[in-house]
PDB file of C-alpha atoms in Angstrom:
ATOM      1  CA  UNK Y   1     229.421 139.658  41.548  1.00 66.00           C
ATOM      2  CA  UNK Y   2     225.854 138.431  41.621  1.00 83.00           C
ATOM      3  CA  UNK Y   3     225.386 134.749  42.383  1.00 94.00           C
ATOM      4  CA  UNK Y   4     223.206 132.151  40.724  1.00 97.00           C
ATOM      5  CA  UNK Y   5     219.558 133.156  41.029  1.00 97.00           C
ATOM      6  CA  UNK Y   6     216.750 130.637  41.105  1.00 98.00           C
ATOM      7  CA  UNK Y   7     213.022 130.945  41.333  1.00 97.00           C
ATOM      8  CA  UNK Y   8     210.666 130.038  42.809  1.00 98.00           C
ATOM      9  CA  UNK Y   9     212.296 129.153  46.140  1.00 97.00           C
ATOM     10  CA  UNK Y  10     209.331 127.018  47.176  1.00 97.00           C
ATOM     11  CA  UNK Y  11     206.565 125.356  45.190  1.00 98.00           C
ATOM     12  CA  UNK Y  12     203.773 123.098  46.362  1.00 98.00           C
ATOM     13  CA  UNK Y  13     201.647 121.382  43.770  1.00 97.00           C
ATOM     14  CA  UNK Y  14     199.365 118.400  43.463  1.00 97.00           C
ATOM     15  CA  UNK Y  15     200.526 115.360  41.531  1.00 96.00           C
ATOM     16  CA  UNK Y  16     199.960 115.405  37.790  1.00 96.00           C
ATOM     17  CA  UNK Y  17     200.311 119.217  37.762  1.00 97.00           C
ATOM     18  CA  UNK Y  18     203.095 120.872  35.770  1.00 97.00           C
ATOM     19  CA  UNK Y  19     205.874 122.974  37.353  1.00 98.00           C
ATOM     20  CA  UNK Y  20     208.767 125.003  36.047  1.00 98.00           C
ATOM     21  CA  UNK Y  21     211.931 126.291  37.644  1.00 98.00           C
ATOM     22  CA  UNK Y  22     214.031 129.148  36.387  1.00 98.00           C
ATOM     23  CA  UNK Y  23     217.757 129.793  36.757  1.00 98.00           C
ATOM     24  CA  UNK Y  24     219.961 132.774  35.963  1.00 97.00           C
ATOM     25  CA  UNK Y  25     223.674 131.808  36.137  1.00 96.00           C
ATOM     26  CA  UNK Y  26     226.653 133.980  37.051  1.00 95.00           C
ATOM     27  CA  UNK Y  27     227.544 136.295  34.205  1.00 93.00           C
ATOM     28  CA  UNK Y  28     230.265 134.809  32.026  1.00 90.00           C
ATOM     29  CA  UNK Y  29     229.664 131.245  33.168  1.00 91.00           C
ATOM     30  CA  UNK Y  30     229.028 129.177  30.031  1.00 89.00           C
ATOM     31  CA  UNK Y  31     228.371 125.901  31.801  1.00 91.00           C
ATOM     32  CA  UNK Y  32     225.053 125.428  33.580  1.00 93.00           C
ATOM     33  CA  UNK Y  33     223.955 122.444  35.640  1.00 94.00           C
ATOM     34  CA  UNK Y  34     220.674 121.262  37.036  1.00 97.00           C
ATOM     35  CA  UNK Y  35     220.944 118.960  40.042  1.00 97.00           C
ATOM     36  CA  UNK Y  36     218.299 117.267  42.116  1.00 97.00           C
ATOM     37  CA  UNK Y  37     218.854 116.822  45.838  1.00 97.00           C
ATOM     38  CA  UNK Y  38     216.592 114.444  47.754  1.00 96.00           C
ATOM     39  CA  UNK Y  39     216.312 114.737  51.512  1.00 94.00           C
ATOM     40  CA  UNK Y  40     219.460 113.511  53.212  1.00 92.00           C
ATOM     41  CA  UNK Y  41     221.253 112.921  49.939  1.00 94.00           C
ATOM     42  CA  UNK Y  42     223.857 114.658  47.884  1.00 95.00           C
ATOM     43  CA  UNK Y  43     223.020 116.514  44.633  1.00 96.00           C
ATOM     44  CA  UNK Y  44     222.594 114.340  41.567  1.00 95.00           C
ATOM     45  CA  UNK Y  45     223.181 115.701  38.115  1.00 94.00           C
ATOM     46  CA  UNK Y  46     220.118 115.924  35.856  1.00 96.00           C
ATOM     47  CA  UNK Y  47     221.506 117.910  32.907  1.00 95.00           C
ATOM     48  CA  UNK Y  48     224.498 120.013  31.942  1.00 93.00           C
ATOM     49  CA  UNK Y  49     224.658 122.760  29.327  1.00 92.00           C
ATOM     50  CA  UNK Y  50     227.661 124.166  27.528  1.00 89.00           C
ATOM     51  CA  UNK Y  51     226.239 127.437  26.239  1.00 89.00           C
ATOM     52  CA  UNK Y  52     222.970 126.444  24.511  1.00 90.00           C
ATOM     53  CA  UNK Y  53     223.838 122.810  24.015  1.00 90.00           C
ATOM     54  CA  UNK Y  54     222.752 120.065  26.400  1.00 91.00           C
ATOM     55  CA  UNK Y  55     225.927 117.940  26.555  1.00 87.00           C
ATOM     56  CA  UNK Y  56     224.979 115.551  29.388  1.00 85.00           C
ATOM     57  CA  UNK Y  57     221.338 114.700  29.968  1.00 88.00           C
ATOM     58  CA  UNK Y  58     221.640 110.955  30.577  1.00 86.00           C
ATOM     59  CA  UNK Y  59     220.114 111.221  34.064  1.00 89.00           C
ATOM     60  CA  UNK Y  60     217.182 113.407  33.003  1.00 92.00           C
ATOM     61  CA  UNK Y  61     213.847 111.430  33.042  1.00 91.00           C
ATOM     62  CA  UNK Y  62     212.856 112.506  29.596  1.00 89.00           C
ATOM     63  CA  UNK Y  63     209.315 111.200  29.773  1.00 94.00           C
ATOM     64  CA  UNK Y  64     208.330 113.972  32.146  1.00 96.00           C
ATOM     65  CA  UNK Y  65     211.301 116.323  32.500  1.00 96.00           C
ATOM     66  CA  UNK Y  66     212.476 118.868  29.972  1.00 96.00           C
ATOM     67  CA  UNK Y  67     214.950 121.684  30.043  1.00 96.00           C
ATOM     68  CA  UNK Y  68     216.065 124.492  27.855  1.00 95.00           C
ATOM     69  CA  UNK Y  69     218.673 127.188  27.850  1.00 95.00           C
ATOM     70  CA  UNK Y  70     217.834 129.904  25.428  1.00 83.00           C
ATOM     71  CA  UNK Y  71     220.600 132.209  24.172  1.00 85.00           C
ATOM     72  CA  UNK Y  72     223.048 130.363  26.435  1.00 83.00           C
ATOM     73  CA  UNK Y  73     222.139 132.280  29.540  1.00 92.00           C
ATOM     74  CA  UNK Y  74     218.957 131.608  31.559  1.00 96.00           C
ATOM     75  CA  UNK Y  75     217.597 128.114  31.832  1.00 97.00           C
ATOM     76  CA  UNK Y  76     214.253 126.542  32.638  1.00 97.00           C
ATOM     77  CA  UNK Y  77     213.594 123.059  33.989  1.00 98.00           C
ATOM     78  CA  UNK Y  78     210.088 121.729  33.598  1.00 98.00           C
ATOM     79  CA  UNK Y  79     208.276 118.716  35.026  1.00 97.00           C
ATOM     80  CA  UNK Y  80     205.012 117.597  33.460  1.00 97.00           C
ATOM     81  CA  UNK Y  81     203.211 115.827  34.988  1.00 96.00           C
ATOM     82  CA  UNK Y  82     204.746 115.856  38.472  1.00 96.00           C
ATOM     83  CA  UNK Y  83     204.763 112.695  40.577  1.00 96.00           C
ATOM     84  CA  UNK Y  84     205.043 112.257  44.320  1.00 96.00           C
ATOM     85  CA  UNK Y  85     208.634 111.073  43.957  1.00 95.00           C
ATOM     86  CA  UNK Y  86     209.645 114.323  42.348  1.00 97.00           C
ATOM     87  CA  UNK Y  87     209.528 116.098  45.688  1.00 97.00           C
ATOM     88  CA  UNK Y  88     213.096 117.366  46.182  1.00 97.00           C
ATOM     89  CA  UNK Y  89     215.247 120.441  45.963  1.00 98.00           C
ATOM     90  CA  UNK Y  90     216.222 121.391  42.404  1.00 98.00           C
ATOM     91  CA  UNK Y  91     219.622 123.134  42.366  1.00 98.00           C
ATOM     92  CA  UNK Y  92     221.016 125.138  39.551  1.00 98.00           C
ATOM     93  CA  UNK Y  93     224.766 125.697  39.350  1.00 95.00           C
ATOM     94  CA  UNK Y  94     227.116 127.410  36.968  1.00 94.00           C
ATOM     95  CA  UNK Y  95     230.853 127.385  36.224  1.00 90.00           C
ATOM     96  CA  UNK Y  96     233.359 128.700  33.739  1.00 85.00           C
ATOM     97  CA  UNK Y  97     233.950 126.309  30.857  1.00 71.00           C
ATOM     98  CA  UNK Y  98     236.718 123.785  31.487  1.00 67.00           C
ATOM     99  CA  UNK Y  99     236.827 124.095  35.261  1.00 68.00           C
ATOM    100  CA  UNK Y 100     237.328 120.933  37.175  1.00 67.00           C
ATOM    101  CA  UNK Y 101     234.515 120.974  39.665  1.00 70.00           C
ATOM    102  CA  UNK Y 102     234.288 124.496  41.081  1.00 84.00           C
ATOM    103  CA  UNK Y 103     230.548 124.983  40.817  1.00 91.00           C
ATOM    104  CA  UNK Y 104     228.576 127.945  42.120  1.00 94.00           C
ATOM    105  CA  UNK Y 105     225.113 126.937  43.261  1.00 96.00           C
ATOM    106  CA  UNK Y 106     221.906 128.847  43.648  1.00 97.00           C
ATOM    107  CA  UNK Y 107     219.783 128.496  46.757  1.00 97.00           C
ATOM    108  CA  UNK Y 108     217.575 125.881  45.133  1.00 97.00           C
ATOM    109  CA  UNK Y 109     213.895 125.431  44.399  1.00 98.00           C
ATOM    110  CA  UNK Y 110     212.133 123.210  46.918  1.00 97.00           C
ATOM    111  CA  UNK Y 111     209.331 121.235  45.325  1.00 98.00           C
ATOM    112  CA  UNK Y 112     206.654 119.460  47.304  1.00 98.00           C
ATOM    113  CA  UNK Y 113     204.244 117.245  45.359  1.00 97.00           C
ATOM    114  CA  UNK Y 114     201.062 116.297  47.231  1.00 96.00           C
TER     115      UNK Y 114
ATOM    116  CA  UNK V   1     227.719 100.424  46.015  1.00 69.00           C
ATOM    117  CA  UNK V   2     227.847 104.167  45.353  1.00 78.00           C
ATOM    118  CA  UNK V   3     230.927 105.695  43.842  1.00 90.00           C
ATOM    119  CA  UNK V   4     231.280 108.031  46.808  1.00 95.00           C
ATOM    120  CA  UNK V   5     230.469 106.983  50.357  1.00 95.00           C
ATOM    121  CA  UNK V   6     229.988 109.413  53.197  1.00 96.00           C
ATOM    122  CA  UNK V   7     228.616 108.876  56.692  1.00 93.00           C
ATOM    123  CA  UNK V   8     225.516 111.072  57.083  1.00 93.00           C
ATOM    124  CA  UNK V   9     226.040 111.630  60.867  1.00 92.00           C
ATOM    125  CA  UNK V  10     224.969 113.703  62.624  1.00 96.00           C
ATOM    126  CA  UNK V  11     228.319 114.490  64.175  1.00 96.00           C
ATOM    127  CA  UNK V  12     227.923 116.548  67.309  1.00 97.00           C
ATOM    128  CA  UNK V  13     230.958 118.229  68.898  1.00 97.00           C
ATOM    129  CA  UNK V  14     231.626 120.964  71.484  1.00 97.00           C
ATOM    130  CA  UNK V  15     232.879 124.345  70.384  1.00 98.00           C
ATOM    131  CA  UNK V  16     236.656 124.383  69.937  1.00 97.00           C
ATOM    132  CA  UNK V  17     236.940 120.682  69.034  1.00 97.00           C
ATOM    133  CA  UNK V  18     238.861 119.356  66.066  1.00 98.00           C
ATOM    134  CA  UNK V  19     236.445 117.856  63.551  1.00 98.00           C
ATOM    135  CA  UNK V  20     237.310 115.102  61.115  1.00 97.00           C
ATOM    136  CA  UNK V  21     235.004 114.434  58.144  1.00 98.00           C
ATOM    137  CA  UNK V  22     235.717 111.632  55.683  1.00 97.00           C
ATOM    138  CA  UNK V  23     234.731 110.084  52.380  1.00 97.00           C
ATOM    139  CA  UNK V  24     235.733 106.955  50.573  1.00 97.00           C
ATOM    140  CA  UNK V  25     235.381 106.340  46.863  1.00 96.00           C
ATOM    141  CA  UNK V  26     235.682 103.524  44.386  1.00 94.00           C
ATOM    142  CA  UNK V  27     236.457 105.218  41.075  1.00 91.00           C
ATOM    143  CA  UNK V  28     240.233 105.423  40.712  1.00 90.00           C
ATOM    144  CA  UNK V  29     239.775 107.892  37.800  1.00 89.00           C
ATOM    145  CA  UNK V  30     238.794 110.684  40.171  1.00 90.00           C
ATOM    146  CA  UNK V  31     241.426 113.415  39.991  1.00 89.00           C
ATOM    147  CA  UNK V  32     239.901 116.462  41.638  1.00 91.00           C
ATOM    148  CA  UNK V  33     238.538 116.440  45.146  1.00 94.00           C
ATOM    149  CA  UNK V  34     236.302 119.072  46.713  1.00 94.00           C
ATOM    150  CA  UNK V  35     234.461 119.838  49.890  1.00 97.00           C
ATOM    151  CA  UNK V  36     231.277 121.820  49.817  1.00 97.00           C
ATOM    152  CA  UNK V  37     229.446 123.274  52.805  1.00 97.00           C
ATOM    153  CA  UNK V  38     225.658 123.472  52.757  1.00 97.00           C
ATOM    154  CA  UNK V  39     223.710 125.417  55.345  1.00 97.00           C
ATOM    155  CA  UNK V  40     220.069 124.528  55.944  1.00 94.00           C
ATOM    156  CA  UNK V  41     217.830 125.561  53.013  1.00 93.00           C
ATOM    157  CA  UNK V  42     220.761 126.958  51.060  1.00 95.00           C
ATOM    158  CA  UNK V  43     222.800 125.763  48.104  1.00 96.00           C
ATOM    159  CA  UNK V  44     226.204 124.131  48.514  1.00 96.00           C
ATOM    160  CA  UNK V  45     229.262 126.462  48.524  1.00 95.00           C
ATOM    161  CA  UNK V  46     232.775 125.403  47.678  1.00 93.00           C
ATOM    162  CA  UNK V  47     235.107 125.202  50.678  1.00 95.00           C
ATOM    163  CA  UNK V  48     238.191 123.397  49.566  1.00 91.00           C
ATOM    164  CA  UNK V  49     239.541 122.060  46.309  1.00 87.00           C
ATOM    165  CA  UNK V  50     242.521 119.803  45.769  1.00 89.00           C
ATOM    166  CA  UNK V  51     244.128 117.941  42.941  1.00 84.00           C
ATOM    167  CA  UNK V  52     245.490 114.413  43.423  1.00 77.00           C
ATOM    168  CA  UNK V  53     247.039 113.251  46.713  1.00 82.00           C
ATOM    169  CA  UNK V  54     248.308 115.509  49.460  1.00 85.00           C
ATOM    170  CA  UNK V  55     247.197 118.158  51.891  1.00 91.00           C
ATOM    171  CA  UNK V  56     245.857 121.653  51.464  1.00 93.00           C
ATOM    172  CA  UNK V  57     245.271 124.156  54.252  1.00 95.00           C
ATOM    173  CA  UNK V  58     243.044 127.179  54.327  1.00 94.00           C
ATOM    174  CA  UNK V  59     242.679 128.902  57.663  1.00 96.00           C
ATOM    175  CA  UNK V  60     241.013 126.460  60.098  1.00 97.00           C
ATOM    176  CA  UNK V  61     240.332 123.941  57.314  1.00 97.00           C
ATOM    177  CA  UNK V  62     242.669 121.246  56.012  1.00 97.00           C
ATOM    178  CA  UNK V  63     241.776 118.901  53.185  1.00 96.00           C
ATOM    179  CA  UNK V  64     243.656 115.624  52.821  1.00 96.00           C
ATOM    180  CA  UNK V  65     243.618 113.176  49.904  1.00 95.00           C
ATOM    181  CA  UNK V  66     245.008 109.667  49.942  1.00 94.00           C
ATOM    182  CA  UNK V  67     244.517 108.231  46.501  1.00 92.00           C
ATOM    183  CA  UNK V  68     246.192 104.926  47.369  1.00 92.00           C
ATOM    184  CA  UNK V  69     243.455 104.296  49.974  1.00 93.00           C
ATOM    185  CA  UNK V  70     240.717 106.114  48.048  1.00 94.00           C
ATOM    186  CA  UNK V  71     240.052 108.188  51.106  1.00 95.00           C
ATOM    187  CA  UNK V  72     239.653 111.898  51.611  1.00 96.00           C
ATOM    188  CA  UNK V  73     239.303 113.974  54.762  1.00 97.00           C
ATOM    189  CA  UNK V  74     238.414 117.443  55.891  1.00 97.00           C
ATOM    190  CA  UNK V  75     239.697 118.679  59.231  1.00 97.00           C
ATOM    191  CA  UNK V  76     238.252 121.675  60.990  1.00 98.00           C
ATOM    192  CA  UNK V  77     240.282 123.161  63.825  1.00 98.00           C
ATOM    193  CA  UNK V  78     238.802 125.240  66.624  1.00 98.00           C
ATOM    194  CA  UNK V  79     235.301 124.462  65.476  1.00 98.00           C
ATOM    195  CA  UNK V  80     232.658 127.164  65.909  1.00 97.00           C
ATOM    196  CA  UNK V  81     228.825 127.028  66.124  1.00 97.00           C
ATOM    197  CA  UNK V  82     228.800 128.788  62.741  1.00 97.00           C
ATOM    198  CA  UNK V  83     230.441 125.686  61.258  1.00 98.00           C
ATOM    199  CA  UNK V  84     227.226 123.772  61.901  1.00 98.00           C
ATOM    200  CA  UNK V  85     226.183 122.637  58.425  1.00 98.00           C
ATOM    201  CA  UNK V  86     226.168 119.677  56.093  1.00 97.00           C
ATOM    202  CA  UNK V  87     229.564 118.966  54.503  1.00 98.00           C
ATOM    203  CA  UNK V  88     229.479 117.335  51.089  1.00 98.00           C
ATOM    204  CA  UNK V  89     232.532 115.757  49.524  1.00 97.00           C
ATOM    205  CA  UNK V  90     232.694 115.758  45.733  1.00 95.00           C
ATOM    206  CA  UNK V  91     235.061 114.278  43.191  1.00 93.00           C
ATOM    207  CA  UNK V  92     235.484 114.591  39.501  1.00 90.00           C
ATOM    208  CA  UNK V  93     237.130 112.746  36.647  1.00 84.00           C
ATOM    209  CA  UNK V  94     237.523 113.694  33.005  1.00 80.00           C
ATOM    210  CA  UNK V  95     234.466 113.042  30.876  1.00 75.00           C
ATOM    211  CA  UNK V  96     234.333 114.283  27.294  1.00 70.00           C
ATOM    212  CA  UNK V  97     236.731 117.116  28.069  1.00 70.00           C
ATOM    213  CA  UNK V  98     234.949 118.235  31.216  1.00 76.00           C
ATOM    214  CA  UNK V  99     235.005 117.296  34.894  1.00 81.00           C
ATOM    215  CA  UNK V 100     231.628 116.725  36.409  1.00 84.00           C
ATOM    216  CA  UNK V 101     231.510 116.418  40.200  1.00 89.00           C
ATOM    217  CA  UNK V 102     229.983 113.367  41.844  1.00 92.00           C
ATOM    218  CA  UNK V 103     228.736 114.144  45.349  1.00 95.00           C
ATOM    219  CA  UNK V 104     228.608 112.181  48.553  1.00 96.00           C
ATOM    220  CA  UNK V 105     225.433 112.348  50.597  1.00 96.00           C
ATOM    221  CA  UNK V 106     226.885 114.782  53.083  1.00 97.00           C
ATOM    222  CA  UNK V 107     227.705 114.653  56.785  1.00 97.00           C
ATOM    223  CA  UNK V 108     225.659 116.810  59.143  1.00 97.00           C
ATOM    224  CA  UNK V 109     227.889 118.625  61.664  1.00 98.00           C
ATOM    225  CA  UNK V 110     226.565 120.240  64.811  1.00 98.00           C
ATOM    226  CA  UNK V 111     228.921 122.365  66.880  1.00 98.00           C
ATOM    227  CA  UNK V 112     227.350 123.272  70.229  1.00 96.00           C
ATOM    228  CA  UNK V 113     228.521 126.150  72.413  1.00 94.00           C
TER     229      UNK V 113
END
């Protein structure tokens, strides 16, 4: 079974530039999560999808962050414009609907904003 | 105060030692308790998963939950250098029909030969 695939693995941009991250979840996993992990911290939820619907986006900074999950499979997280404080690892995870916390994570996209 | 507290370490032990990793929490609604392991520059992977209070054993790993004290532990027996990683505790409570994990900040473990 293929795992969660994320790209790019690393991205370095200057502040005010846009950036996008892509995630392909495990086949059959209807729930998709985007987490942000700052250095030395645990992952913090940004947004959760059940199929195509964003059901929990209360922690997503909507002035500069956006996300979409077309056809309930792949997802894209976008930041525009990026700020210095956005430097972090962006983790995508997926799970079967209704599970109680067993998430499968990708390797993450490490963003550095200069 | 964060909902989940975890000492960041690092915790350095010799190979073969018994390791004890711990988390405390404040939300009494948490029902499911998990431990994830995260190697450097990798995503977290689920190690152990327990429901409510009690112990669960899986090979060299034992997870323990004490809901009365709001305290969970992960024990690693006969630790190996390959166990060197960051260990994240996570907990979830029902929210709109789903259970979304809240993570601790992780404890960095170093097992030296």
